[in-house]
Short mmCIF file of C-alpha atoms in Angstrom, two decimals:
data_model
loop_
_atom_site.label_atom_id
_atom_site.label_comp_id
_atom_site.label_asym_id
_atom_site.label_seq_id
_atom_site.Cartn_x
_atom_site.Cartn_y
_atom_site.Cartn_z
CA UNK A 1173 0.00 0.00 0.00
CA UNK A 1174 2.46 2.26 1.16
CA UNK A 1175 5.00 1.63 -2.07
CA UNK A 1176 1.34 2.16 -4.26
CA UNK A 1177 1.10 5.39 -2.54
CA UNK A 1178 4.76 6.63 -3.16
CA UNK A 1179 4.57 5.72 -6.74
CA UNK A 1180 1.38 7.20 -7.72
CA UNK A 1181 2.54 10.33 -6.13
CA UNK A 1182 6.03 10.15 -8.10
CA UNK A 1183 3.94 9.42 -11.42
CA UNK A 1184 1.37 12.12 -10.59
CA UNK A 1185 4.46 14.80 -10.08
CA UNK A 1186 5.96 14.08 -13.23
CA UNK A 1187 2.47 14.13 -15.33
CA UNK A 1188 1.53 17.12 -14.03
CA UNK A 1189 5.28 18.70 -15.14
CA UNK A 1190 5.05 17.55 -18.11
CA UNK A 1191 1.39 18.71 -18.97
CA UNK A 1192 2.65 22.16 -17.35
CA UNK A 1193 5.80 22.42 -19.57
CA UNK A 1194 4.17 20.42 -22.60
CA UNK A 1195 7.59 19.39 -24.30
CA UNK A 1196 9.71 16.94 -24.40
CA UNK A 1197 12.56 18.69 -24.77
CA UNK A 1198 12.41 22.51 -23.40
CA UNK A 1199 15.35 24.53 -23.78
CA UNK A 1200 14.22 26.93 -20.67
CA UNK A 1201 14.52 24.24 -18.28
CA UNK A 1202 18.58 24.65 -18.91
CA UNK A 1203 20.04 25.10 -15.46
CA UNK A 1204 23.75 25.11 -15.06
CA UNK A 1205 24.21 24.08 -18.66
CA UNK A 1206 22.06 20.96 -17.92
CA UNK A 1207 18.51 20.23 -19.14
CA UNK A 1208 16.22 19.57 -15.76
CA UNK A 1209 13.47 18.73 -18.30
CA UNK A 1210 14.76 15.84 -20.27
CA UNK A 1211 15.43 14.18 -16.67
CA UNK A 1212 11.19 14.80 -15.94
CA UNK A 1213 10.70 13.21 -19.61
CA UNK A 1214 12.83 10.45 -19.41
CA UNK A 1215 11.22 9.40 -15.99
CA UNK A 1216 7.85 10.26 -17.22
CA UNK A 1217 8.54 8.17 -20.48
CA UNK A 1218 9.65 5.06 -18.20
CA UNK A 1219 7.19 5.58 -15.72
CA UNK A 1220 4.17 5.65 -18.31
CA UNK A 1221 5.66 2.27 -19.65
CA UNK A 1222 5.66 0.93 -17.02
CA UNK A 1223 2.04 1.38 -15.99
CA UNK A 1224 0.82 1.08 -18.99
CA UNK A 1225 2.68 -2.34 -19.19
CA UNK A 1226 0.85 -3.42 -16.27
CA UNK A 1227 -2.90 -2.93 -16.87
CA UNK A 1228 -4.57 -6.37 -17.12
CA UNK A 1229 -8.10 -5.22 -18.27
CA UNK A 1230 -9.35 -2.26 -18.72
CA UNK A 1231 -13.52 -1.01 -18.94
CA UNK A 1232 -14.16 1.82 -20.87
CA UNK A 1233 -17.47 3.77 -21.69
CA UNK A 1234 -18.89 4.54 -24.95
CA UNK A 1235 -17.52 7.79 -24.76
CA UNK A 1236 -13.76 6.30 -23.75
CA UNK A 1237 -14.16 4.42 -26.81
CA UNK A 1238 -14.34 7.74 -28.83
CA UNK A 1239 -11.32 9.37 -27.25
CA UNK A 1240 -9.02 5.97 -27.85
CA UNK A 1241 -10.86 6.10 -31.94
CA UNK A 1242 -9.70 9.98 -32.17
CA UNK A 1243 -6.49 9.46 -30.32
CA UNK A 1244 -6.02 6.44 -33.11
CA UNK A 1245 -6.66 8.31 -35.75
CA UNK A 1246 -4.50 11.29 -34.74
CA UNK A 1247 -1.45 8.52 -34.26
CA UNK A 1248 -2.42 7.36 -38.11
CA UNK A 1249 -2.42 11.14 -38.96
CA UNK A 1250 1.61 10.80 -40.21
CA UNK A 1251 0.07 9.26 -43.24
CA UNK A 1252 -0.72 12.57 -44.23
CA UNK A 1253 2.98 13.95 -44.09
CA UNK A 1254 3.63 11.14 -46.94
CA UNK A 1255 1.20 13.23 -49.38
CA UNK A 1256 1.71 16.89 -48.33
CA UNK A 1257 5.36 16.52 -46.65
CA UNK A 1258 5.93 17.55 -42.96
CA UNK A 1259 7.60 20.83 -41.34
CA UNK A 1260 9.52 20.58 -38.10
CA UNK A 1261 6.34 22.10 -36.35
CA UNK A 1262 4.23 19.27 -36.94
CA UNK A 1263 6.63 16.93 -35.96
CA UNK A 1264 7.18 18.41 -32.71
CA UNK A 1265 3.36 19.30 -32.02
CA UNK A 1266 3.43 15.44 -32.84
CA UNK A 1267 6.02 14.00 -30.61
CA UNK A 1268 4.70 16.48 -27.60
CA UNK A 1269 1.24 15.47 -27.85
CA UNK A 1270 1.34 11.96 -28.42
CA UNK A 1271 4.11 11.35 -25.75
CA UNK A 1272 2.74 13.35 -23.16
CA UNK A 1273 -0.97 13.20 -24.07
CA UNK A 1274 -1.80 9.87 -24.63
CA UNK A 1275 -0.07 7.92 -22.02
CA UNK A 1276 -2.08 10.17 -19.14
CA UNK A 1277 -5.55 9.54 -20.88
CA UNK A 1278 -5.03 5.45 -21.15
CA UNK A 1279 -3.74 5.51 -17.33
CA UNK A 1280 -6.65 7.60 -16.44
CA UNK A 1281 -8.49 4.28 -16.28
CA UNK A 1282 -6.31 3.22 -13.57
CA UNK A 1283 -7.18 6.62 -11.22
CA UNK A 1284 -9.06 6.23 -8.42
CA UNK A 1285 -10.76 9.16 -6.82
CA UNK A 1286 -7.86 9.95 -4.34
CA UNK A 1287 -5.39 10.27 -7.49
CA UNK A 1288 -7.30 12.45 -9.28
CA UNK A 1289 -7.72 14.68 -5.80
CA UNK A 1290 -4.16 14.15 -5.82
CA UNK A 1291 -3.73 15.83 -9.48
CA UNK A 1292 -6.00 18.69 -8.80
CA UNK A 1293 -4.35 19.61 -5.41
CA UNK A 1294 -0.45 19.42 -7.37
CA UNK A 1295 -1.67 21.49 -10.23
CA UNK A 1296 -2.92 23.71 -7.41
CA UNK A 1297 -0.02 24.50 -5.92
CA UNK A 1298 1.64 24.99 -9.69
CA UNK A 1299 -0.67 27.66 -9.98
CA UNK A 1300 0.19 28.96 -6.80
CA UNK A 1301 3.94 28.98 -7.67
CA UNK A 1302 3.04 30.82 -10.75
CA UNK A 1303 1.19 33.61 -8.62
CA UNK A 1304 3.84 34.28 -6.71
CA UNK A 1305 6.69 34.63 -9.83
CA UNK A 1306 3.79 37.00 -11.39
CA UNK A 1307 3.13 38.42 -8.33
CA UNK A 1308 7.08 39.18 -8.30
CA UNK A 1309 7.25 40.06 -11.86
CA UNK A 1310 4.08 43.04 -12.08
CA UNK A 1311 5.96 45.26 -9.81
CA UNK A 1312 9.13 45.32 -12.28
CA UNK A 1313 6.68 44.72 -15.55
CA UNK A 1314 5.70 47.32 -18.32
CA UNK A 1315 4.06 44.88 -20.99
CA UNK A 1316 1.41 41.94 -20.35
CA UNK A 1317 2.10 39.03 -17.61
CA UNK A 1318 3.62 36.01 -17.78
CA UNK A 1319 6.46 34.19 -16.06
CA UNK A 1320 9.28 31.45 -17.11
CA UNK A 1321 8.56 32.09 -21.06
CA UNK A 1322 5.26 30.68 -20.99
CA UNK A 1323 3.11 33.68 -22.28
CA UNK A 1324 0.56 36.08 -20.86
CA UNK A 1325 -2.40 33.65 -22.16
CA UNK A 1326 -1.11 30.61 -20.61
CA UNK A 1327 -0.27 32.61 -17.41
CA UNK A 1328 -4.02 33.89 -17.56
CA UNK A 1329 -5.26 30.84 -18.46
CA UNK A 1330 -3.33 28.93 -15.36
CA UNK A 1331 -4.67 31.48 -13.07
CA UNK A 1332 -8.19 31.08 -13.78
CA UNK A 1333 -7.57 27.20 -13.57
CA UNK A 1334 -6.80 28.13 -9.72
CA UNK A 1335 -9.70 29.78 -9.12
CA UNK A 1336 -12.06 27.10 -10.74
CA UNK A 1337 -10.21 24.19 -8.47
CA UNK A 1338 -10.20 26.73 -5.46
CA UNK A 1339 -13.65 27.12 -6.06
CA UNK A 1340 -15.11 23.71 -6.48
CA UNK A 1341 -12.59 21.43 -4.65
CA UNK A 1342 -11.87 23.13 -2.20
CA UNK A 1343 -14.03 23.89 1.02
CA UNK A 1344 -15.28 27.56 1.14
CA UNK A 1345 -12.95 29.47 3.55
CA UNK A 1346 -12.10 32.97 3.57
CA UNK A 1347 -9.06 32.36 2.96
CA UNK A 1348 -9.69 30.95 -0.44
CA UNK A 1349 -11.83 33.81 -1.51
CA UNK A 1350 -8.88 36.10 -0.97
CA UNK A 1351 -6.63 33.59 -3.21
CA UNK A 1352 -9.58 33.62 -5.53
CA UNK A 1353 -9.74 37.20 -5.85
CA UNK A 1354 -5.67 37.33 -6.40
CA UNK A 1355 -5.36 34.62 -9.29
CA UNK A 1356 -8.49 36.40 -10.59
CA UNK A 1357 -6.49 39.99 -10.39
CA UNK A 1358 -3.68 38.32 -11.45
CA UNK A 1359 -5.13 37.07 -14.89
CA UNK A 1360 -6.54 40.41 -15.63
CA UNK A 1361 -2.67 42.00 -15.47
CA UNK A 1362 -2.14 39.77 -17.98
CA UNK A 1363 -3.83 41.32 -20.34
CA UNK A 1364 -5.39 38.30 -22.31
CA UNK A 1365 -8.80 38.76 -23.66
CA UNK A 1366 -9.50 34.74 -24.63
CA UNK A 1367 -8.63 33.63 -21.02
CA UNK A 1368 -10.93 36.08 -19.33
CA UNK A 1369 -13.90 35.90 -21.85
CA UNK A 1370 -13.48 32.42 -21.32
CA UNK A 1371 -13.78 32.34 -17.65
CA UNK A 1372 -16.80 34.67 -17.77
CA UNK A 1373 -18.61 32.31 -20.21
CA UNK A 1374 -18.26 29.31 -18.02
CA UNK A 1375 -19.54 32.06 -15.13
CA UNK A 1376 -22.70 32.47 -17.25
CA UNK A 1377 -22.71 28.56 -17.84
CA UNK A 1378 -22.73 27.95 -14.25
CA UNK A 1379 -24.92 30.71 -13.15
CA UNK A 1380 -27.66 29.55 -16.01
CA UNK A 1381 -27.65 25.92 -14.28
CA UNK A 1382 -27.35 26.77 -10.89
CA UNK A 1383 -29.63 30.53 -10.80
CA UNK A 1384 -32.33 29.32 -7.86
CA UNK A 1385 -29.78 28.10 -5.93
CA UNK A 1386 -26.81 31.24 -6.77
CA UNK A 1387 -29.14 34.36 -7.21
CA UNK A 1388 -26.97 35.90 -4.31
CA UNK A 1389 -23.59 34.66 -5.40
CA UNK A 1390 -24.88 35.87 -8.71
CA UNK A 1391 -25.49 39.47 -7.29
CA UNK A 1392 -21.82 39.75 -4.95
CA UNK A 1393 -20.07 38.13 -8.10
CA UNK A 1394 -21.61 40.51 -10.84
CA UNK A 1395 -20.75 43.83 -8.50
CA UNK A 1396 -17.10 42.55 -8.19
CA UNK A 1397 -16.73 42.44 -11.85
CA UNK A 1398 -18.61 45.65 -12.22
CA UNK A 1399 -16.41 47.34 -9.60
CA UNK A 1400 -13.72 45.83 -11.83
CA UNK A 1401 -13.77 46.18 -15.73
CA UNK A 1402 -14.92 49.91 -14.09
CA UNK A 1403 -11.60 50.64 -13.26
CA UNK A 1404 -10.15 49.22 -15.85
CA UNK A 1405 -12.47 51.76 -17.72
CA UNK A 1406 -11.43 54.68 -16.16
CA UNK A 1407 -7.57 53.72 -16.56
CA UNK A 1408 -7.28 53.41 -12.94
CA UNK A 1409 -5.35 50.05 -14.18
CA UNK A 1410 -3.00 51.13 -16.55
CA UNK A 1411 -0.34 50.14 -13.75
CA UNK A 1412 -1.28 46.79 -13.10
CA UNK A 1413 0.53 44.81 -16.14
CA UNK A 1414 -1.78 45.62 -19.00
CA UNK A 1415 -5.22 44.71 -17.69
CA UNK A 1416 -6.45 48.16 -19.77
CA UNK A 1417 -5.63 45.98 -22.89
CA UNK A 1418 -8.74 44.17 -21.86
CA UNK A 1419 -11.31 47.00 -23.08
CA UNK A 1420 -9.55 48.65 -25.73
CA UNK A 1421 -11.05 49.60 -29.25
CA UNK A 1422 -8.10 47.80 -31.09
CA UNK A 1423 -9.82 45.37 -33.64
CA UNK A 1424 -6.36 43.65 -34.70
CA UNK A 1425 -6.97 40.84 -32.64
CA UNK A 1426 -10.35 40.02 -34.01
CA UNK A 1427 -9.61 40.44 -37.50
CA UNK A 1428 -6.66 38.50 -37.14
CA UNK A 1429 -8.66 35.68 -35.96
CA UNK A 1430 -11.73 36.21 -38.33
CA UNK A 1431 -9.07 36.04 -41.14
CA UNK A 1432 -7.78 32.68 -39.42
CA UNK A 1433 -11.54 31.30 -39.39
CA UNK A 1434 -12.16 32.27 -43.38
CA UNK A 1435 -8.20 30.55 -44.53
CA UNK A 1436 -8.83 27.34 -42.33
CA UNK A 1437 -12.94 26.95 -43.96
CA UNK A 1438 -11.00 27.47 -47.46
CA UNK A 1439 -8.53 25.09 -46.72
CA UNK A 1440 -11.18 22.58 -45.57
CA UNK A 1441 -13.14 22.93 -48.71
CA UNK A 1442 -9.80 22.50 -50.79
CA UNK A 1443 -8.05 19.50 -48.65
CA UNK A 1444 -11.20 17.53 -47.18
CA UNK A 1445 -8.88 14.83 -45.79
CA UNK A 1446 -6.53 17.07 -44.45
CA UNK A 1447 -3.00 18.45 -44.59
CA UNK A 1448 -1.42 16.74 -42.04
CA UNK A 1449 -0.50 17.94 -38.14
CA UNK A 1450 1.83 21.21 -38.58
CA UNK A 1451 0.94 21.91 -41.80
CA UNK A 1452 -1.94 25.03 -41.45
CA UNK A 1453 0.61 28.01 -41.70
CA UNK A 1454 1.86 26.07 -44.79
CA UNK A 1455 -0.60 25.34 -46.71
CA UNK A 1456 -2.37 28.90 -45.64
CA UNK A 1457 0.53 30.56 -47.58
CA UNK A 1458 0.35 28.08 -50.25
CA UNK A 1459 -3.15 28.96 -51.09
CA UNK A 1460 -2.79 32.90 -50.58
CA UNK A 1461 1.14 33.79 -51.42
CA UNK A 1462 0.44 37.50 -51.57
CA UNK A 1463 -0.72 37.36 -48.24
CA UNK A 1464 1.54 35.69 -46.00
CA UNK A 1465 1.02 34.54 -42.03
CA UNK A 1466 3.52 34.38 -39.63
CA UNK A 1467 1.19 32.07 -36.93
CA UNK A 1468 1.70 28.79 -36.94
CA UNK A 1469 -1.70 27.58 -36.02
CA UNK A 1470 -5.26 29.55 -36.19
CA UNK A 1471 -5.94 29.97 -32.92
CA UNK A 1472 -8.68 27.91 -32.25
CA UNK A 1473 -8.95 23.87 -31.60
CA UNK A 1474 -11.72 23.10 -33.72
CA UNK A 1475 -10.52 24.94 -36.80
CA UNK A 1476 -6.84 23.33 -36.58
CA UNK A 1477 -7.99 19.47 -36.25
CA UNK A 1478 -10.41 20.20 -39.50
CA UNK A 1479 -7.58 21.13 -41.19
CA UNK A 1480 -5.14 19.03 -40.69
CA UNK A 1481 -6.80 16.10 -40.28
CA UNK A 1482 -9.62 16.76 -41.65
CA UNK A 1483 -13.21 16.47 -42.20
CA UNK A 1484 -13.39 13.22 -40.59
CA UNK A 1485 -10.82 13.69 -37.83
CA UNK A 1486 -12.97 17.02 -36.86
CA UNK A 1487 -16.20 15.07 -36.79
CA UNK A 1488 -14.71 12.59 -34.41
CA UNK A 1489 -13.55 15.03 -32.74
CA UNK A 1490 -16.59 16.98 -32.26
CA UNK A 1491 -18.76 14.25 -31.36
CA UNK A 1492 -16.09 13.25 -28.58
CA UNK A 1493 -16.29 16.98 -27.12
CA UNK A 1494 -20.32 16.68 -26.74
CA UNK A 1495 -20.29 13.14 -26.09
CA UNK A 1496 -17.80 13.67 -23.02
CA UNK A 1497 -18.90 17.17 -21.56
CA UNK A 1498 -22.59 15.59 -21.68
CA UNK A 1499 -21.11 12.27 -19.91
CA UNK A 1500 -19.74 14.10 -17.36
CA UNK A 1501 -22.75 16.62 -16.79
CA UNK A 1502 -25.08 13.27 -16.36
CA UNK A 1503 -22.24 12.23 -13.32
CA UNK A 1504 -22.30 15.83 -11.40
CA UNK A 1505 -26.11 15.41 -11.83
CA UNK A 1506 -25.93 11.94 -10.25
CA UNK A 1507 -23.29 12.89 -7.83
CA UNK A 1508 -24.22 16.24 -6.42
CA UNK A 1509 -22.51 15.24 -3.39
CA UNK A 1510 -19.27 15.10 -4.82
CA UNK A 1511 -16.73 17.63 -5.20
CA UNK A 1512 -14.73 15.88 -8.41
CA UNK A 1513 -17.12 16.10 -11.23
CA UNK A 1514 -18.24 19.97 -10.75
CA UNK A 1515 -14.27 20.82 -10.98
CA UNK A 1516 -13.77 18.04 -14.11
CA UNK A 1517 -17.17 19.95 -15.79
CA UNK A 1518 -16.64 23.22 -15.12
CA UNK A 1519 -12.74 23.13 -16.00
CA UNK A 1520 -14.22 21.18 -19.45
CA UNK A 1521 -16.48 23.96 -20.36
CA UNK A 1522 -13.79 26.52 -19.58
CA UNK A 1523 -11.01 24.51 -21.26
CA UNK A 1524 -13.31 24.18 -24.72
CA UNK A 1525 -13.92 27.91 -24.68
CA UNK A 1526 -10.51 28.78 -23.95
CA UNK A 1527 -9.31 26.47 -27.27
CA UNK A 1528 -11.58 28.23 -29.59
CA UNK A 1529 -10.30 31.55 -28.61
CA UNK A 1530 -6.90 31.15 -28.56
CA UNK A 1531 -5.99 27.61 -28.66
CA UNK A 1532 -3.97 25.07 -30.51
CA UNK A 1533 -3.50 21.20 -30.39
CA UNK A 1534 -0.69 20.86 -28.07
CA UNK A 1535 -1.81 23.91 -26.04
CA UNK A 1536 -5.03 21.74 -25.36
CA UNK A 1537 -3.15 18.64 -23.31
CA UNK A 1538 -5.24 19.51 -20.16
CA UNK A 1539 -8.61 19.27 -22.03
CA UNK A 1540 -8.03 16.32 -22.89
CA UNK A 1541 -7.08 14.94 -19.46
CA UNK A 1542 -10.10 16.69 -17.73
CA UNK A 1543 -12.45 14.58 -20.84
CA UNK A 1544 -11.10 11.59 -19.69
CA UNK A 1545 -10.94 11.88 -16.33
CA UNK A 1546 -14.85 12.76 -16.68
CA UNK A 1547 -15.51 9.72 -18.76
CA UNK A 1548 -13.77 6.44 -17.20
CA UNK A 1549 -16.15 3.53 -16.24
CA UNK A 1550 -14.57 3.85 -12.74
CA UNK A 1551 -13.61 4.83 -10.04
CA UNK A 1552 -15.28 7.87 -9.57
CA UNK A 1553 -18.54 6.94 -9.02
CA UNK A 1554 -17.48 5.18 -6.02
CA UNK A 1555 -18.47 6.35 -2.82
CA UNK A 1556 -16.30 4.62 -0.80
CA UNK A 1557 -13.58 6.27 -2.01
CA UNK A 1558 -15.06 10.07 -1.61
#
């Protein structure tokens, strides 16, 4: 019991990095001219192995069955690179997502209730270690938030991940509404419209399901944000990373992306079977030369799997999205008691939103860990565990 323990907490650790850093190989892990995160990749390669090596049987639901047919077809998806050729993009996106990916999802088969607590709380205290480099950073910082390379969107989009596990795992102390409050202030410094417009969406989502029993948390929650994007309004902000970004008039951002939407449908139209995994930026400059893109991928999930692999790979894919959130939405409904299945719906609806604003395949590992932790035959729904 007590080696079980250890080793589910050494395997937990190292999936967690390596959804965090989301690379095999990441040159700013480079300490003392050596490379701390091949040493998490290597272990997390041998570790996954292992386990996987040792399942004897595994039960999976209907919808399980559609995240191992779209994870198969995605593995199958190098076929592609044989017809339109490959870039070094794709095959890292690749690598990354299939090595880091798809080991956690089949495992998640093996989790029992106290390991996925156990994944929540480290992620938790990731976020926490973020905070406090941000926190560190916005006194010093004249642009938008982030911290160790990652980005101001994946810093935002980390914070509000906090708040959502603070929220619904985590017993209701005033202490966590001040931590809530600071991830939450923390995200807006970053500047990043797609995290926060995110968040508020699955705010609405939970508000429309939950009104009778929220109207008041409804009330305190909508003054806080009034009192909020107000003084972001009034520029009483402007000092607090670049939170003002979050209401200005610039359209760039939404033309860029509306531009993104109209090359992917054309490509869609003109390469039904795809163009391989890498490939969008590519073939978008193929197809318009006079009008060249420097982004790699358009921005949003949906767009970027119907493109590259295509119509069929995005229908899978699509069904697999409503067939999970649904799943899981039946099991909070069935499990109001539980704490687990809020967080894992909740975090999916945020997660989807958050990939069709500004999201990309290997940006999306998490998602796809919070689907299948919401859809494995077991152990979640047993009590004895809770």
């Amino acid at each position: 019991m007590l080696i079980r323990s250890i080793y589910s907490w050494i395997y937990l650790l190292l999936a967690c990095a390596m959804i965090s850093i989301g690379k095999i190989y990441d040159e700013r892990l480079i300490l003392f001219d050596f490379n701390f995160g091949v040493v998490f990749s290597v272990l997390f390669l041998l570790f996954s192995i292992y386990s996987i090596l040792t399942v004897q049987k595994i039960n999976v639901t209907t919808s399980m069955q559609w995240m191992f047919l779209f994870l198969s077809y995605l593995l199958l998806s190098p076929i592609l690179w044989s017809i339109y050729s490959y870039t070094e993009i794709g095959l890292e996106k690749y690598i990354n997502f299939v090595s880091i990916v798809i080991p956690i999802v089949f495992l998640t088969n093996k989790f029992r209730i106290i390991d996925v607590k156990k994944f929540f709380n480290i992620l938790l205290y990731l976020v926490f270690f973020l905070a406090f480099l941000g926190a560190i950073k916005l006194g010093n910082s004249v642009g938008r938030l982030s911290v160790l390379g990652g980005g101001p969107i994946i810093f935002a989009r980390w914070m509000l991940i906090g708040v959502l596990i603070l929220f619904f795992m985590k017993k209701k102390k005033w202490t966590n509404n001040i931590l809530i409050i600071t991830l939450v202030l923390l995200s807006l410094a970053s500047g990043s419209r797609g995290p926060i417009l995110s968040f508020l969406l699955t705010i609405l989502v939970f508000f429309v399901l939950n009104f009778r029993r929220s109207f008041i948390n409804v009330f305190l929650v909508s003054i806080f944000l009034s009192i909020l994007f107000t003084l972001i309004t009034l520029n009483k902000m402007d000092d607090v990373g670049k939170a003002d970004r979050l209401l200005t008039k610039n359209k760039t951002s939404k033309n860029v992306r509306l531009e993104f939407a109209s090359r992917s449908l054309e490509l869609v139209y003109k390469y039904p079977f795809g163009v391989g995994i890498g490939n969008w930026q590519e073939y978008c400059n193929q197809s318009q030369p006079h009008h060249l893109l420097r982004h790699e991928y358009p921005h949003n999930l949906l767009l970027e799997i119907f493109v590259e692999l295509g119509i069929l790979g995005g229908l899978i894919f699509l069904y697999l999205l409503i067939k999970s959130i649904y799943f899981t939405y039946k099991r909070y409904l069935l499990n109001k008691s539980s704490r687990i299945y809020p967080l894992l719906f909740y975090l999916q609806i945020f997660l989807l939103f958050n990939s069709l604003f500004s999201g990309s395949l290997n940006d999306s590992r998490l998602l796809f860990v919070v689907l299948a932790f919401g859809i494995t035959a077991q152990p979640l729904l047993y009590k004895r565990y809770e």
